[in-house]
Amino acid sequence: MNPKSNWHAVHEALVERRERMMADPPTAEELLAYRRGELAPEHEARIRELLVTYPALARAIAQTEPPEEPRPGEDDYIPEQEIDRRWKALRKRLRKNHREAGRVLQFFQISTAVAASLALAFGVMLWKARSELGQPRVAWEEQLLMPDGRRGISDAMVTLRTHGESVLLVAPLLDPEQYPEYRLELTDSAGDTLWTSAVKRRHNDTFAILVPRSFLGAGTYKILLYGVDGGQQVHLASYSLHVPRS
Amino acid sequence: MTRRDEKFDAVYRKYLPRIYRYFRQCRVSDDESHDLAQDTFSRFYASMDRHRGEAEWAYLEQIALNVLRNWLRAQKTAKRSAKLVELDDPEFTQEPEAPALPDYAERQHQDEQRRSLHEAIADLTEAQRQVLQLWLEDMQYNEIAVALHISVDAVKSRLRDAKRILSARLGDKFREETE
């Protein structure tokens, strides 16, 4: 009878206990340092416990000498032709890995070149934009608006001229009443708000906003002016304008 | 064939049987040992330019140990993320019926035995448990001694003590074999 046969249950219980507490196996460097006795006592105790958890590693560590070459007739003997076959298979695998590594490298080289070109292009564009912003510029077009209902007999709405990068919309306020704050709102023909902001009343009782031409496509717009006093907001005037197709 | 390939060819032919035996001696299955040996040489090929020709075995052993370690780690992960089976999977539903569970009294008896076994194991010192565990893994006294950094006599004495404690706790079934 196998002297260990009745210990099967103990073994199972130990394996069950081991699998419950299984930590990652130690690294090869740790194992070799352990074998050479180079670890501090606590570290050594931890590795010892892991060797019990991973008996395959305990067996590996126990092989202090290189194994002898298996001889014909031994269980683990590998015949010469089998070695040749395995060697060919490995060479094939190595070549494939090499080709794949080459492809990955090529992919990264191309990606890096593309990324570098894009970065350069964006860099140049940014530099150009910054330089242009730092340069003196021709004054923008100024457009005086008239409040709705006070544009005279024809009551024709103001039409924006289409040249220039930006347009300075100047809205005069005829109401003499002063408010602590004012707010302008730009809406489209459907009444949806496109932009809104607090504005200052200028010394000549006008309000001015600088609008990039590209912000306003062809169509009809309305600018609404409000006086704000605490939580209250009073509608003071509306200004309609038309942007023709360019 | 380049000089590099010639060198690799010589190392491969010289050490493949030993590396394979190394894994077999770690009780890795035959197929897995072949795969791990190939992995070891594949890694050696990738790093052989760093190897200056001295202590070939030591260099290969370190790679083999790393390969073994990674394999064990992957097995541990695979165990934790075991395959999920769809409830309507025909293969699953056509599985043969599970054997009938032992009756309640039998299960209670088994649970009781398991509990007393775990309690008995908890009575062992760490050193006794470690030796017992490796002995039950079929390791030789001298292998256990090398792995745990203790003498063969210490292995024998710890094992004897562990068996005595377990026998005292678990009864005659174990006593017959330890005496």
Coordinates of C-alpha atoms in Angstrom, one line a residue:
Chain A
M1 CA 0.0 0.0 0.0
N2 CA 1.2 3.4 -0.8
P3 CA 2.2 5.0 2.6
K4 CA 0.7 8.3 1.4
S5 CA -2.6 6.8 0.3
N6 CA -4.5 7.6 3.5
W7 CA -3.1 11.1 3.5
H8 CA -5.0 11.9 0.4
A9 CA -7.7 13.8 2.4
V10 CA -5.0 15.8 4.2
H11 CA -3.4 16.6 0.9
E12 CA -6.7 17.7 -0.6
A13 CA -7.4 19.9 2.4
L14 CA -3.9 21.5 2.1
V15 CA -4.4 22.1 -1.6
E16 CA -7.8 23.6 -0.9
R17 CA -6.2 25.9 1.8
R18 CA -3.4 26.8 -0.6
E19 CA -5.7 27.7 -3.5
R20 CA -7.7 29.9 -1.1
M21 CA -4.6 31.9 -0.2
M22 CA -2.8 31.8 -3.6
A23 CA -0.7 34.8 -4.2
D24 CA 1.3 35.5 -7.4
P25 CA 4.4 33.3 -7.8
P26 CA 7.8 35.0 -7.0
T27 CA 10.0 36.2 -9.9
A28 CA 12.9 34.2 -11.2
E29 CA 15.3 36.8 -9.7
E30 CA 13.7 36.4 -6.3
L31 CA 13.9 32.6 -6.6
L32 CA 17.5 32.6 -7.5
A33 CA 18.4 35.1 -4.8
Y34 CA 16.5 32.8 -2.4
R35 CA 18.5 29.8 -3.5
R36 CA 21.8 31.7 -3.0
G37 CA 20.6 32.8 0.5
E38 CA 20.7 36.5 -0.3
L39 CA 17.3 37.5 1.0
A40 CA 16.4 39.1 4.3
P41 CA 14.7 36.7 6.7
E42 CA 11.1 38.1 6.2
H43 CA 11.5 38.0 2.4
E44 CA 13.0 34.5 2.6
A45 CA 10.0 33.4 4.7
R46 CA 7.6 34.8 2.2
I47 CA 9.3 33.0 -0.7
R48 CA 9.4 29.7 1.3
E49 CA 5.6 29.9 1.7
L50 CA 5.2 30.6 -2.0
L51 CA 7.4 27.6 -2.8
V52 CA 4.9 25.5 -0.8
T53 CA 2.1 27.1 -2.7
Y54 CA 3.8 26.4 -6.1
P55 CA 5.5 23.0 -5.7
A56 CA 6.7 23.2 -9.3
L57 CA 8.9 26.2 -8.3
A58 CA 10.1 24.3 -5.2
R59 CA 11.2 21.5 -7.5
A60 CA 12.9 23.9 -9.9
I61 CA 14.8 25.5 -7.0
A62 CA 15.7 22.0 -5.7
Q63 CA 17.6 21.4 -9.0
T64 CA 20.9 22.9 -7.9
E65 CA 22.8 21.2 -10.7
P66 CA 22.0 21.3 -14.4
P67 CA 20.0 18.2 -15.3
E68 CA 22.0 15.5 -17.1
E69 CA 21.1 14.9 -20.8
P70 CA 18.5 12.2 -21.0
R71 CA 19.8 9.0 -22.5
P72 CA 18.1 6.7 -24.9
G73 CA 15.7 4.4 -23.0
E74 CA 14.9 7.1 -20.4
D75 CA 11.3 8.4 -20.3
D76 CA 12.3 12.0 -21.2
Y77 CA 14.8 11.1 -23.9
I78 CA 14.2 13.1 -27.1
P79 CA 15.5 11.4 -30.3
E80 CA 17.7 13.4 -32.7
Q81 CA 15.0 13.6 -35.5
E82 CA 12.5 14.9 -32.9
I83 CA 15.0 17.6 -32.0
D84 CA 15.4 18.5 -35.7
R85 CA 11.6 18.7 -36.1
R86 CA 11.3 20.9 -33.0
W87 CA 14.2 23.1 -34.2
K88 CA 12.5 23.6 -37.6
A89 CA 9.2 24.5 -35.9
L90 CA 11.0 27.0 -33.6
R91 CA 12.8 28.6 -36.5
K92 CA 9.6 29.0 -38.4
R93 CA 8.1 30.6 -35.3
L94 CA 11.1 32.9 -34.8
R95 CA 10.9 34.1 -38.4
K96 CA 7.2 34.8 -38.1
N97 CA 7.8 36.7 -34.8
H98 CA 10.6 38.6 -36.6
R99 CA 8.3 39.5 -39.5
E100 CA 5.5 40.6 -37.2
A101 CA 7.9 42.6 -35.1
G102 CA 9.1 44.3 -38.4
R103 CA 5.5 45.1 -39.3
V104 CA 4.7 46.5 -35.9
L105 CA 7.9 48.6 -36.1
Q106 CA 7.0 49.8 -39.6
F107 CA 3.5 50.7 -38.4
F108 CA 5.0 52.7 -35.5
Q109 CA 7.5 54.4 -37.9
I110 CA 4.7 55.4 -40.2
S111 CA 2.4 56.5 -37.4
T112 CA 5.3 58.5 -35.8
A113 CA 6.0 60.2 -39.2
V114 CA 2.4 61.1 -39.7
A115 CA 2.0 62.4 -36.1
A116 CA 5.2 64.4 -36.5
S117 CA 4.0 66.0 -39.8
L118 CA 0.6 66.8 -38.3
A119 CA 2.3 68.4 -35.3
L120 CA 4.5 70.4 -37.5
A121 CA 1.6 71.6 -39.7
F122 CA -0.5 72.5 -36.6
G123 CA 2.6 74.2 -35.1
V124 CA 3.0 76.3 -38.3
M125 CA -0.7 77.2 -38.4
L126 CA -0.7 78.2 -34.7
W127 CA 2.4 80.3 -35.1
K128 CA 0.9 82.0 -38.2
A129 CA -2.3 82.7 -36.3
R130 CA -0.5 84.0 -33.3
S131 CA 1.7 86.3 -35.5
E132 CA -1.3 87.6 -37.3
L133 CA -3.1 88.4 -34.0
G134 CA 0.0 90.3 -32.9
Q135 CA 0.0 92.4 -36.0
P136 CA -1.8 95.7 -36.5
R137 CA -5.1 95.1 -38.3
V138 CA -7.3 97.2 -40.5
A139 CA -10.3 98.5 -38.6
W140 CA -13.5 96.5 -38.8
E141 CA -16.6 97.6 -40.5
E142 CA -18.9 99.6 -38.2
Q143 CA -22.7 99.1 -38.6
L144 CA -25.1 101.4 -36.9
L145 CA -28.3 99.8 -36.0
M146 CA -31.6 101.5 -35.4
P147 CA -34.2 100.3 -32.9
D148 CA -37.2 98.6 -34.5
G149 CA -40.2 100.9 -35.0
R150 CA -37.9 104.0 -35.1
R151 CA -36.3 103.6 -38.4
G152 CA -38.5 106.1 -40.2
I153 CA -41.2 105.7 -42.8
S154 CA -39.9 102.7 -44.7
D155 CA -39.0 100.9 -41.6
A156 CA -36.5 98.9 -43.7
M157 CA -34.3 96.7 -41.7
V158 CA -30.5 97.3 -41.7
T159 CA -28.6 95.2 -44.2
L160 CA -25.2 94.1 -43.3
R161 CA -22.4 94.8 -45.8
T162 CA -20.6 91.6 -46.7
H163 CA -17.0 92.7 -46.8
G164 CA -14.5 92.6 -43.9
E165 CA -13.6 89.9 -41.4
S166 CA -15.7 91.3 -38.6
V167 CA -18.4 93.8 -38.1
L168 CA -18.9 96.2 -35.1
L169 CA -22.6 96.4 -34.5
V170 CA -23.5 99.6 -32.7
A171 CA -26.9 99.8 -31.0
P172 CA -27.9 103.3 -29.8
L173 CA -30.2 103.6 -26.8
L174 CA -32.7 106.4 -26.8
D175 CA -34.2 105.6 -23.4
P176 CA -32.7 108.1 -20.9
E177 CA -33.3 105.8 -17.9
Q178 CA -30.2 104.3 -16.5
Y179 CA -29.8 100.7 -15.3
P180 CA -27.0 99.2 -13.2
E181 CA -26.3 96.6 -15.9
Y182 CA -27.3 95.9 -19.5
R183 CA -27.5 92.6 -21.4
L184 CA -27.6 92.0 -25.2
E185 CA -29.0 88.9 -26.8
L186 CA -28.6 87.9 -30.4
T187 CA -31.4 85.7 -31.8
D188 CA -32.1 84.2 -35.2
S189 CA -35.3 84.5 -37.2
A190 CA -36.8 81.7 -35.2
G191 CA -36.1 83.5 -31.9
D192 CA -33.5 81.1 -30.7
T193 CA -30.7 82.7 -28.8
L194 CA -27.4 82.5 -30.6
W195 CA -25.3 84.5 -28.2
T196 CA -25.9 86.7 -25.1
S197 CA -23.6 88.7 -22.8
A198 CA -23.6 91.6 -20.3
V199 CA -22.6 94.8 -22.0
K200 CA -21.5 98.3 -20.9
R201 CA -23.4 101.4 -21.9
R202 CA -20.9 103.6 -23.7
H203 CA -20.4 107.4 -23.1
N204 CA -22.5 108.2 -26.2
D205 CA -25.4 105.9 -25.1
T206 CA -24.6 103.1 -27.5
F207 CA -23.8 99.5 -27.0
A208 CA -21.2 97.8 -29.3
I209 CA -20.5 94.2 -30.1
L210 CA -17.8 92.9 -32.4
V211 CA -19.1 89.9 -34.5
P212 CA -17.0 87.8 -36.8
R213 CA -18.6 87.8 -40.2
S214 CA -18.5 84.0 -40.3
F215 CA -20.7 83.9 -37.2
L216 CA -23.6 85.3 -39.1
G217 CA -24.8 83.3 -42.2
A218 CA -27.3 84.8 -44.6
G219 CA -30.6 85.5 -42.9
T220 CA -32.5 87.8 -40.5
Y221 CA -31.3 88.4 -36.9
K222 CA -32.5 90.4 -34.0
I223 CA -30.6 92.0 -31.2
L224 CA -32.4 92.5 -28.0
L225 CA -31.3 95.0 -25.4
Y226 CA -32.3 94.6 -21.7
G227 CA -31.7 96.7 -18.7
V228 CA -30.9 94.6 -15.6
D229 CA -31.6 95.8 -12.1
G230 CA -31.0 93.1 -9.5
G231 CA -33.2 90.2 -10.3
Q232 CA -35.3 92.2 -12.7
Q233 CA -34.8 92.5 -16.4
V234 CA -36.5 95.1 -18.6
H235 CA -36.7 94.9 -22.4
L236 CA -35.4 98.3 -23.7
A237 CA -35.1 97.9 -27.5
S238 CA -34.9 95.4 -30.4
Y239 CA -32.7 95.9 -33.5
S240 CA -33.3 93.8 -36.7
L241 CA -30.7 93.2 -39.2
H242 CA -30.5 91.3 -42.4
V243 CA -27.4 89.4 -43.7
P244 CA -27.5 89.0 -47.5
R245 CA -25.9 86.0 -49.3
S246 CA -22.3 86.8 -50.0
Chain B
M1 CA 22.8 30.7 -41.8
T2 CA 24.2 33.7 -39.9
R3 CA 26.7 33.4 -37.1
R4 CA 24.1 34.3 -34.7
D5 CA 21.8 31.5 -36.0
E6 CA 24.7 29.1 -35.9
K7 CA 25.4 30.0 -32.2
F8 CA 21.7 29.6 -31.4
D9 CA 21.5 26.3 -33.2
A10 CA 24.4 24.9 -31.2
V11 CA 22.9 26.1 -27.9
Y12 CA 19.5 24.7 -28.9
R13 CA 20.8 21.2 -29.7
K14 CA 22.9 21.1 -26.6
Y15 CA 20.4 22.3 -24.1
L16 CA 16.9 21.4 -25.4
P17 CA 16.9 17.9 -23.9
R18 CA 18.1 19.3 -20.5
I19 CA 15.6 22.2 -20.5
Y20 CA 12.8 19.7 -21.3
R21 CA 14.0 17.4 -18.5
Y22 CA 14.2 20.5 -16.2
F23 CA 10.4 21.1 -16.7
R24 CA 9.6 17.5 -16.5
Q25 CA 11.3 17.3 -13.2
C26 CA 9.1 20.2 -12.0
R27 CA 6.2 17.8 -12.8
V28 CA 5.0 19.7 -15.8
S29 CA 3.2 17.5 -18.3
D30 CA 5.0 16.2 -21.4
D31 CA 3.2 18.5 -23.9
E32 CA 3.5 21.5 -21.7
S33 CA 7.2 20.8 -21.0
H34 CA 7.9 20.8 -24.8
D35 CA 6.0 24.1 -25.1
L36 CA 7.8 25.7 -22.2
A37 CA 11.1 24.5 -23.6
Q38 CA 10.3 26.2 -26.9
D39 CA 9.3 29.4 -25.1
T40 CA 12.6 29.3 -23.2
F41 CA 14.6 29.1 -26.4
S42 CA 12.5 31.7 -28.1
R43 CA 13.3 34.1 -25.3
F44 CA 16.9 33.1 -25.3
Y45 CA 17.0 33.9 -29.1
A46 CA 15.6 37.4 -28.4
S47 CA 18.1 38.1 -25.7
M48 CA 21.1 36.1 -26.8
D49 CA 23.1 39.2 -27.8
R50 CA 23.3 40.2 -24.2
H51 CA 24.8 36.8 -23.3
R52 CA 28.5 36.8 -23.5
G53 CA 28.9 33.0 -23.8
E54 CA 29.8 32.3 -20.1
A55 CA 27.6 30.2 -17.8
E56 CA 25.2 29.2 -20.5
W57 CA 23.2 26.9 -18.2
A58 CA 22.8 29.7 -15.5
Y59 CA 21.5 32.1 -18.2
L60 CA 19.1 29.5 -19.6
E61 CA 17.9 28.4 -16.2
Q62 CA 16.9 32.0 -15.3
I63 CA 14.9 32.2 -18.5
A64 CA 13.3 28.8 -17.9
L65 CA 12.4 29.8 -14.4
N66 CA 10.8 33.0 -15.7
V67 CA 8.9 31.0 -18.3
L68 CA 7.7 28.5 -15.6
R69 CA 6.7 31.3 -13.3
N70 CA 4.7 33.0 -16.0
W71 CA 3.0 29.8 -16.9
L72 CA 2.0 29.1 -13.3
R73 CA 0.7 32.6 -13.0
A74 CA -1.4 32.2 -16.2
Q75 CA -2.8 29.0 -14.8
K76 CA -3.7 30.7 -11.6
T77 CA -5.5 33.4 -13.6
A78 CA -7.2 30.9 -15.8
K79 CA -8.5 29.1 -12.7
R80 CA -10.0 32.3 -11.4
S81 CA -11.6 33.2 -14.7
A82 CA -13.1 29.8 -15.4
K83 CA -15.2 29.4 -18.6
L84 CA -18.8 30.6 -18.3
V85 CA -21.4 28.4 -19.9
E86 CA -24.6 29.7 -21.4
L87 CA -27.7 28.1 -19.8
D88 CA -29.2 27.4 -23.2
D89 CA -25.9 26.0 -24.6
P90 CA -26.9 22.6 -26.1
E91 CA -23.6 21.1 -25.1
F92 CA -24.2 22.1 -21.5
T93 CA -27.8 20.9 -21.4
Q94 CA -26.9 17.6 -23.0
E95 CA -24.3 16.9 -20.3
P96 CA -24.8 13.6 -18.5
E97 CA -26.6 13.9 -15.3
A98 CA -24.5 14.6 -12.2
P99 CA -24.1 11.6 -9.9
A100 CA -26.6 11.6 -7.1
L101 CA -25.5 13.5 -4.0
P102 CA -24.8 11.5 -0.9
D103 CA -27.6 11.5 1.6
Y104 CA -27.9 14.1 4.3
A105 CA -26.2 12.0 7.0
E106 CA -23.3 11.1 4.7
R107 CA -22.8 14.7 3.7
Q108 CA -22.9 15.8 7.3
H109 CA -20.3 13.2 8.1
Q110 CA -18.1 14.4 5.3
D111 CA -18.4 18.0 6.4
E112 CA -17.5 17.0 9.9
Q113 CA -14.4 15.1 8.7
R114 CA -13.4 18.1 6.5
R115 CA -13.8 20.5 9.4
S116 CA -11.7 18.3 11.8
L117 CA -9.1 17.9 9.1
H118 CA -8.8 21.7 8.7
E119 CA -8.7 22.1 12.5
A120 CA -5.9 19.5 12.8
I121 CA -3.9 21.2 10.0
A122 CA -4.3 24.5 11.8
D123 CA -2.6 22.8 14.9
L124 CA 0.6 22.3 12.9
T125 CA 3.4 24.9 13.0
E126 CA 4.1 26.7 9.7
A127 CA 7.4 24.7 9.4
Q128 CA 5.6 21.4 9.9
R129 CA 2.9 22.2 7.5
Q130 CA 5.3 23.3 4.8
V131 CA 7.3 20.1 5.0
L132 CA 4.1 18.0 5.1
Q133 CA 2.7 19.8 2.1
L134 CA 5.8 19.3 -0.1
W135 CA 6.1 15.6 1.1
L136 CA 2.5 15.1 0.0
E137 CA 3.5 16.6 -3.4
D138 CA 5.8 13.6 -3.7
M139 CA 9.0 15.6 -3.2
Q140 CA 12.0 13.7 -1.8
Y141 CA 13.5 14.6 1.6
N142 CA 16.6 16.0 0.0
E143 CA 14.5 18.1 -2.4
I144 CA 12.4 19.5 0.4
A145 CA 15.6 20.2 2.4
V146 CA 17.1 22.2 -0.5
A147 CA 13.8 24.0 -1.3
L148 CA 13.1 25.1 2.3
H149 CA 16.8 25.7 3.3
I150 CA 16.8 23.1 6.1
S151 CA 18.7 19.9 6.7
V152 CA 17.3 16.5 5.7
D153 CA 17.2 15.6 9.4
A154 CA 15.0 18.6 10.0
V155 CA 12.7 17.5 7.2
K156 CA 12.3 14.1 8.7
S157 CA 11.7 15.4 12.2
R158 CA 9.2 18.0 11.2
L159 CA 7.4 15.5 9.0
R160 CA 7.3 13.0 11.9
D161 CA 5.9 15.6 14.3
A162 CA 3.3 16.7 11.8
K163 CA 2.1 13.2 11.2
R164 CA 2.0 12.6 15.0
I165 CA -0.1 15.6 15.6
L166 CA -2.5 14.8 12.8
S167 CA -2.7 11.2 13.9
A168 CA -3.6 12.2 17.4
R169 CA -6.3 14.5 16.1
L170 CA -7.6 12.3 13.3
G171 CA -7.5 8.8 14.7
D172 CA -6.2 5.3 13.9
K173 CA -6.4 5.5 10.2
F174 CA -3.3 7.7 10.2
R175 CA -1.6 6.2 13.2
E176 CA -1.1 2.8 11.6
E177 CA 1.0 4.4 8.8
T178 CA 3.0 6.8 10.9
E179 CA 4.2 4.3 13.5

